[in-house]
mmCIF file of C-alpha atoms in Angstrom:
data_model
loop_
_atom_site.group_PDB
_atom_site.id
_atom_site.type_symbol
_atom_site.label_atom_id
_atom_site.label_comp_id
_atom_site.label_asym_id
_atom_site.label_seq_id
_atom_site.Cartn_x
_atom_site.Cartn_y
_atom_site.Cartn_z
ATOM 1 C CA ALA E 1430 -44.871 88.254 -14.358
ATOM 2 C CA GLN E 1431 -42.922 88.752 -11.105
ATOM 3 C CA SER E 1432 -42.634 84.665 -9.144
ATOM 4 C CA VAL E 1433 -40.331 84.549 -6.690
ATOM 5 C CA SER E 1434 -39.440 80.796 -5.650
ATOM 6 C CA GLN E 1435 -37.400 79.046 -2.618
ATOM 7 C CA HIS E 1436 -35.927 75.726 -2.759
ATOM 8 C CA ASN E 1437 -36.262 74.330 0.438
ATOM 9 C CA HIS E 1438 -40.238 73.785 1.643
ATOM 10 C CA HIS E 1439 -38.866 72.209 4.994
ATOM 11 C CA VAL E 1440 -35.359 72.024 6.279
ATOM 12 C CA ILE E 1441 -34.285 70.588 9.722
ATOM 13 C CA LEU E 1442 -31.088 71.162 11.187
ATOM 14 C CA SER E 1443 -29.085 70.786 14.744
ATOM 15 C CA GLU E 1444 -27.860 73.360 16.736
ATOM 16 C CA ALA E 1445 -24.343 74.823 15.398
ATOM 17 C CA ALA E 1446 -25.061 74.026 11.671
ATOM 18 C CA SER E 1447 -24.433 76.355 8.686
ATOM 19 C CA LEU E 1448 -27.475 77.711 7.038
ATOM 20 C CA GLU E 1449 -28.372 78.262 3.806
ATOM 21 C CA LEU E 1450 -31.776 78.547 1.747
ATOM 22 C CA GLY E 1451 -32.257 79.724 -1.246
ATOM 23 C CA CYS E 1452 -33.812 81.833 -3.393
ATOM 24 C CA ASN E 1453 -34.697 83.137 -7.544
ATOM 25 C CA TYR E 1454 -36.827 85.380 -8.411
ATOM 26 C CA SER E 1455 -37.954 86.717 -11.879
ATOM 27 C CA TYR E 1456 -37.642 89.770 -13.047
ATOM 28 C CA GLY E 1457 -35.734 91.148 -15.350
ATOM 29 C CA GLY E 1458 -35.930 95.416 -14.094
ATOM 30 C CA THR E 1459 -34.324 97.116 -11.146
ATOM 31 C CA VAL E 1460 -35.968 95.212 -7.528
ATOM 32 C CA ASN E 1461 -36.071 94.888 -4.390
ATOM 33 C CA LEU E 1462 -34.571 92.285 -1.632
ATOM 34 C CA PHE E 1463 -36.490 90.746 0.995
ATOM 35 C CA TRP E 1464 -36.271 87.903 4.017
ATOM 36 C CA TYR E 1465 -39.005 87.528 6.259
ATOM 37 C CA VAL E 1466 -39.364 85.567 9.121
ATOM 38 C CA GLN E 1467 -41.676 83.359 10.938
ATOM 39 C CA TYR E 1468 -41.678 82.699 14.305
ATOM 40 C CA PRO E 1469 -44.192 79.656 15.138
ATOM 41 C CA GLY E 1470 -47.888 81.488 16.524
ATOM 42 C CA GLN E 1471 -46.428 85.507 15.451
ATOM 43 C CA HIS E 1472 -46.981 87.559 12.225
ATOM 44 C CA LEU E 1473 -43.989 87.710 9.680
ATOM 45 C CA GLN E 1474 -41.668 90.169 10.731
ATOM 46 C CA LEU E 1475 -38.801 91.827 8.119
ATOM 47 C CA LEU E 1476 -35.195 89.776 8.422
ATOM 48 C CA LEU E 1477 -33.365 92.439 6.301
ATOM 49 C CA LYS E 1478 -33.973 93.739 2.833
ATOM 50 C CA TYR E 1479 -31.677 94.883 -0.347
ATOM 51 C CA PHE E 1480 -31.750 97.999 -2.414
ATOM 52 C CA SER E 1481 -29.365 98.751 -3.805
ATOM 53 C CA GLY E 1482 -24.878 98.842 -3.005
ATOM 54 C CA ASP E 1483 -23.075 96.003 -1.644
ATOM 55 C CA PRO E 1484 -24.773 93.254 -1.861
ATOM 56 C CA LEU E 1485 -23.927 91.230 1.170
ATOM 57 C CA VAL E 1486 -26.672 92.657 3.591
ATOM 58 C CA LYS E 1487 -26.802 91.488 7.220
ATOM 59 C CA GLY E 1488 -29.914 91.261 8.936
ATOM 60 C CA ILE E 1489 -30.656 90.941 12.523
ATOM 61 C CA LYS E 1490 -29.913 87.580 14.331
ATOM 62 C CA GLY E 1491 -26.605 87.035 12.688
ATOM 63 C CA PHE E 1492 -28.289 86.427 9.117
ATOM 64 C CA GLU E 1493 -26.918 87.533 6.303
ATOM 65 C CA ALA E 1494 -28.035 87.406 2.415
ATOM 66 C CA GLU E 1495 -26.621 87.689 -0.913
ATOM 67 C CA PHE E 1496 -27.462 89.170 -3.837
ATOM 68 C CA ILE E 1497 -26.116 87.750 -7.227
ATOM 69 C CA LYS E 1498 -27.445 89.622 -10.011
ATOM 70 C CA SER E 1499 -26.283 87.187 -12.743
ATOM 71 C CA LYS E 1500 -28.269 84.201 -11.573
ATOM 72 C CA PHE E 1501 -31.006 86.223 -10.183
ATOM 73 C CA SER E 1502 -30.882 84.633 -7.037
ATOM 74 C CA PHE E 1503 -30.965 85.795 -2.643
ATOM 75 C CA ASN E 1504 -29.933 83.019 -0.646
ATOM 76 C CA LEU E 1505 -29.689 83.740 3.189
ATOM 77 C CA ARG E 1506 -27.279 82.213 4.833
ATOM 78 C CA LYS E 1507 -26.339 81.952 9.056
ATOM 79 C CA PRO E 1508 -22.892 80.334 10.210
ATOM 80 C CA SER E 1509 -24.273 78.485 12.963
ATOM 81 C CA VAL E 1510 -28.087 78.146 13.757
ATOM 82 C CA GLN E 1511 -29.808 78.040 17.284
ATOM 83 C CA TRP E 1512 -32.409 76.587 18.368
ATOM 84 C CA SER E 1513 -34.353 79.603 18.693
ATOM 85 C CA ASP E 1514 -34.023 79.849 14.784
ATOM 86 C CA THR E 1515 -36.924 77.551 13.963
ATOM 87 C CA ALA E 1516 -39.208 79.842 12.518
ATOM 88 C CA GLU E 1517 -40.949 79.944 9.020
ATOM 89 C CA TYR E 1518 -38.836 82.139 6.649
ATOM 90 C CA PHE E 1519 -40.134 83.690 3.281
ATOM 91 C CA CYS E 1520 -37.744 85.555 0.574
ATOM 92 C CA ALA E 1521 -40.164 88.729 -1.128
ATOM 93 C CA VAL E 1522 -39.235 90.763 -4.084
ATOM 94 C CA SER E 1523 -40.788 93.838 -4.828
ATOM 95 C CA ASN E 1524 -39.746 96.558 -7.931
ATOM 96 C CA ARG E 1525 -39.397 99.715 -7.015
ATOM 97 C CA ASP E 1526 -43.184 100.902 -7.957
ATOM 98 C CA ASP E 1527 -45.453 97.573 -7.524
ATOM 99 C CA LYS E 1528 -46.533 95.505 -4.663
ATOM 100 C CA ILE E 1529 -44.008 92.915 -3.165
ATOM 101 C CA ILE E 1530 -44.147 88.840 -4.305
ATOM 102 C CA PHE E 1531 -43.901 86.015 -1.311
ATOM 103 C CA GLY E 1532 -42.448 82.959 -1.987
ATOM 104 C CA LYS E 1533 -44.116 79.898 -0.386
ATOM 105 C CA GLY E 1534 -42.295 79.757 2.503
ATOM 106 C CA THR E 1535 -39.471 76.889 4.653
ATOM 107 C CA ARG E 1536 -40.069 76.077 7.201
ATOM 108 C CA LEU E 1537 -36.762 76.090 9.389
ATOM 109 C CA HIS E 1538 -36.560 72.814 12.551
ATOM 110 C CA ILE E 1539 -33.756 73.058 14.864
ATOM 111 C CA LEU E 1540 -32.837 70.479 16.534
ATOM 112 C CA PRO E 1541 -31.840 70.827 20.143
ATOM 113 C CA ASP W 754 -50.615 103.222 19.955
ATOM 114 C CA ALA W 755 -48.472 103.887 16.509
ATOM 115 C CA GLY W 756 -48.526 100.580 14.560
ATOM 116 C CA ILE W 757 -50.700 97.931 12.742
ATOM 117 C CA THR W 758 -53.155 96.708 14.433
ATOM 118 C CA GLN W 759 -55.596 93.548 13.710
ATOM 119 C CA SER W 760 -59.238 92.838 15.223
ATOM 120 C CA PRO W 761 -59.724 90.021 16.490
ATOM 121 C CA ARG W 762 -57.223 87.318 17.490
ATOM 122 C CA TYR W 763 -59.125 84.608 17.008
ATOM 123 C CA LYS W 764 -63.133 83.900 15.371
ATOM 124 C CA ILE W 765 -65.009 80.837 15.138
ATOM 125 C CA THR W 766 -67.959 81.638 12.616
ATOM 126 C CA GLU W 767 -70.363 79.370 11.727
ATOM 127 C CA THR W 768 -71.139 78.726 7.911
ATOM 128 C CA GLY W 769 -73.106 81.048 5.666
ATOM 129 C CA ARG W 770 -72.565 83.416 8.529
ATOM 130 C CA GLN W 771 -70.700 87.434 7.355
ATOM 131 C CA VAL W 772 -67.973 88.041 9.576
ATOM 132 C CA THR W 773 -65.846 91.269 8.967
ATOM 133 C CA LEU W 774 -61.632 91.139 10.215
ATOM 134 C CA MET W 775 -60.393 94.435 11.048
ATOM 135 C CA CYS W 776 -57.292 95.962 10.431
ATOM 136 C CA HIS W 777 -56.156 99.390 11.676
ATOM 137 C CA GLN W 778 -52.910 101.321 11.092
ATOM 138 C CA THR W 779 -51.961 104.569 11.869
ATOM 139 C CA TRP W 780 -49.043 105.598 9.700
ATOM 140 C CA SER W 781 -51.330 107.243 6.823
ATOM 141 C CA HIS W 782 -49.510 104.991 4.680
ATOM 142 C CA SER W 783 -51.390 104.445 1.332
ATOM 143 C CA TYR W 784 -51.059 100.521 0.531
ATOM 144 C CA MET W 785 -52.999 98.469 2.468
ATOM 145 C CA PHE W 786 -53.477 94.462 1.629
ATOM 146 C CA TRP W 787 -55.116 91.310 3.202
ATOM 147 C CA TYR W 788 -53.095 88.228 3.159
ATOM 148 C CA ARG W 789 -54.155 84.177 3.682
ATOM 149 C CA GLN W 790 -51.802 81.908 5.175
ATOM 150 C CA ASP W 791 -52.804 78.277 4.806
ATOM 151 C CA LEU W 792 -50.392 75.482 5.206
ATOM 152 C CA GLY W 793 -48.733 74.777 2.155
ATOM 153 C CA HIS W 794 -49.564 77.710 0.196
ATOM 154 C CA GLY W 795 -47.638 80.220 1.430
ATOM 155 C CA LEU W 796 -48.768 83.931 1.559
ATOM 156 C CA ARG W 797 -51.640 84.135 -0.189
ATOM 157 C CA LEU W 798 -52.947 88.622 -1.453
ATOM 158 C CA ILE W 799 -56.367 88.677 -0.871
ATOM 159 C CA TYR W 800 -57.118 92.431 -1.697
ATOM 160 C CA TYR W 801 -55.201 95.371 -1.111
ATOM 161 C CA SER W 802 -55.716 98.964 -1.964
ATOM 162 C CA ALA W 803 -53.409 102.092 -2.839
ATOM 163 C CA ALA W 804 -54.968 104.386 -1.360
ATOM 164 C CA ALA W 805 -58.572 105.555 0.604
ATOM 165 C CA ASP W 806 -61.582 104.664 -2.471
ATOM 166 C CA ILE W 807 -59.480 102.580 -4.202
ATOM 167 C CA THR W 808 -58.474 98.886 -4.297
ATOM 168 C CA ASP W 809 -58.267 95.712 -6.208
ATOM 169 C CA LYS W 810 -57.691 91.708 -6.438
ATOM 170 C CA GLY W 811 -55.480 89.196 -5.223
ATOM 171 C CA GLU W 812 -54.408 85.875 -6.268
ATOM 172 C CA VAL W 813 -57.467 84.909 -4.162
ATOM 173 C CA PRO W 814 -60.315 87.299 -4.064
ATOM 174 C CA ASP W 815 -63.617 85.337 -4.335
ATOM 175 C CA GLY W 816 -66.004 84.792 -1.598
ATOM 176 C CA TYR W 817 -64.479 88.195 0.092
ATOM 177 C CA VAL W 818 -64.624 92.132 0.276
ATOM 178 C CA VAL W 819 -63.170 94.741 1.286
ATOM 179 C CA SER W 820 -63.837 98.459 1.364
ATOM 180 C CA ARG W 821 -61.594 101.693 1.897
ATOM 181 C CA SER W 822 -63.474 104.531 3.630
ATOM 182 C CA LYS W 823 -60.367 105.772 5.632
ATOM 183 C CA THR W 824 -56.760 105.822 4.832
ATOM 184 C CA GLU W 825 -56.356 103.828 8.249
ATOM 185 C CA ASN W 826 -58.707 100.626 8.191
ATOM 186 C CA PHE W 827 -58.800 98.217 5.607
ATOM 187 C CA PRO W 828 -61.945 95.945 7.236
ATOM 188 C CA LEU W 829 -62.080 92.358 5.166
ATOM 189 C CA THR W 830 -65.356 90.919 4.958
ATOM 190 C CA LEU W 831 -65.925 87.731 4.339
ATOM 191 C CA GLU W 832 -70.154 87.877 2.611
ATOM 192 C CA SER W 833 -70.629 83.973 3.411
ATOM 193 C CA ALA W 834 -68.508 82.236 5.226
ATOM 194 C CA THR W 835 -67.139 79.021 3.991
ATOM 195 C CA ARG W 836 -65.612 75.971 5.684
ATOM 196 C CA SER W 837 -62.707 76.478 2.613
ATOM 197 C CA GLN W 838 -61.571 79.737 4.033
ATOM 198 C CA THR W 839 -60.460 78.556 7.279
ATOM 199 C CA SER W 840 -57.257 80.241 7.833
ATOM 200 C CA VAL W 841 -54.848 83.195 9.834
ATOM 201 C CA TYR W 842 -54.917 86.205 7.753
ATOM 202 C CA PHE W 843 -52.943 89.029 7.733
ATOM 203 C CA CYS W 844 -53.024 92.830 7.013
ATOM 204 C CA ALA W 845 -50.291 94.823 5.908
ATOM 205 C CA THR W 846 -49.188 98.038 5.222
ATOM 206 C CA GLY W 847 -45.926 99.634 3.145
ATOM 207 C CA GLN W 848 -45.404 100.115 -0.158
ATOM 208 C CA SER W 849 -42.009 98.098 -2.215
ATOM 209 C CA TYR W 850 -39.740 99.221 0.627
ATOM 210 C CA GLY W 851 -41.207 96.868 2.745
ATOM 211 C CA TYR W 852 -44.128 95.752 4.715
ATOM 212 C CA THR W 853 -45.216 95.827 7.863
ATOM 213 C CA PHE W 854 -47.913 93.099 9.241
ATOM 214 C CA GLY W 855 -50.327 92.926 11.541
ATOM 215 C CA SER W 856 -50.357 89.830 14.691
ATOM 216 C CA GLY W 857 -52.979 88.319 12.377
ATOM 217 C CA THR W 858 -56.873 86.746 12.864
ATOM 218 C CA ARG W 859 -56.924 82.657 13.091
ATOM 219 C CA LEU W 860 -59.980 82.229 11.424
ATOM 220 C CA THR W 861 -62.150 79.152 12.397
ATOM 221 C CA VAL W 862 -65.280 78.234 10.118
ATOM 222 C CA VAL W 863 -67.389 75.144 11.440
#
């Protein structure tokens, strides 16, 4: 069965620090990959997605993610975080014909 | 307005009561989903539907019932609410290319 593993449950950073959130998935076929963000008290919103092509994907608010097929990974990065990036981040994966599977989420807390 | 809407936003109910959470989408997407979100568990799929009159169980279906008589609506019913069903419930629609989530219903069972 497909699964998604997010390495960190809770991350605390200071403003301007660099961010990398790890995500690994288990599925051998062609996949679609996603990062969703959930700001406090809100619903999940799409941050970025990868379907094919350039493995470095740029999303909103300065976030990017790199798909490394050989490592089954899709890590999320941001060079300099802001206090407003405080949120929960979900990695997700689907094959082309099935449901999206979500990771357990990583809570990111940015100290001002 | 176009989109996906959930109602109510907040609900408090008593143990043993039946409660229905509503979800409505205006895109005519085939797939709709119900998740619950609890601290430490992330998102857990309760039920999903591939089309009108087609529903299937997800990861945690016990205690819940769904129906889908119309493409645009996907209500979730707790037949006899329990305290363990206190949670935030999200409806979503879409397919393998991505989901759009509703704003959620915060349900408290007392």
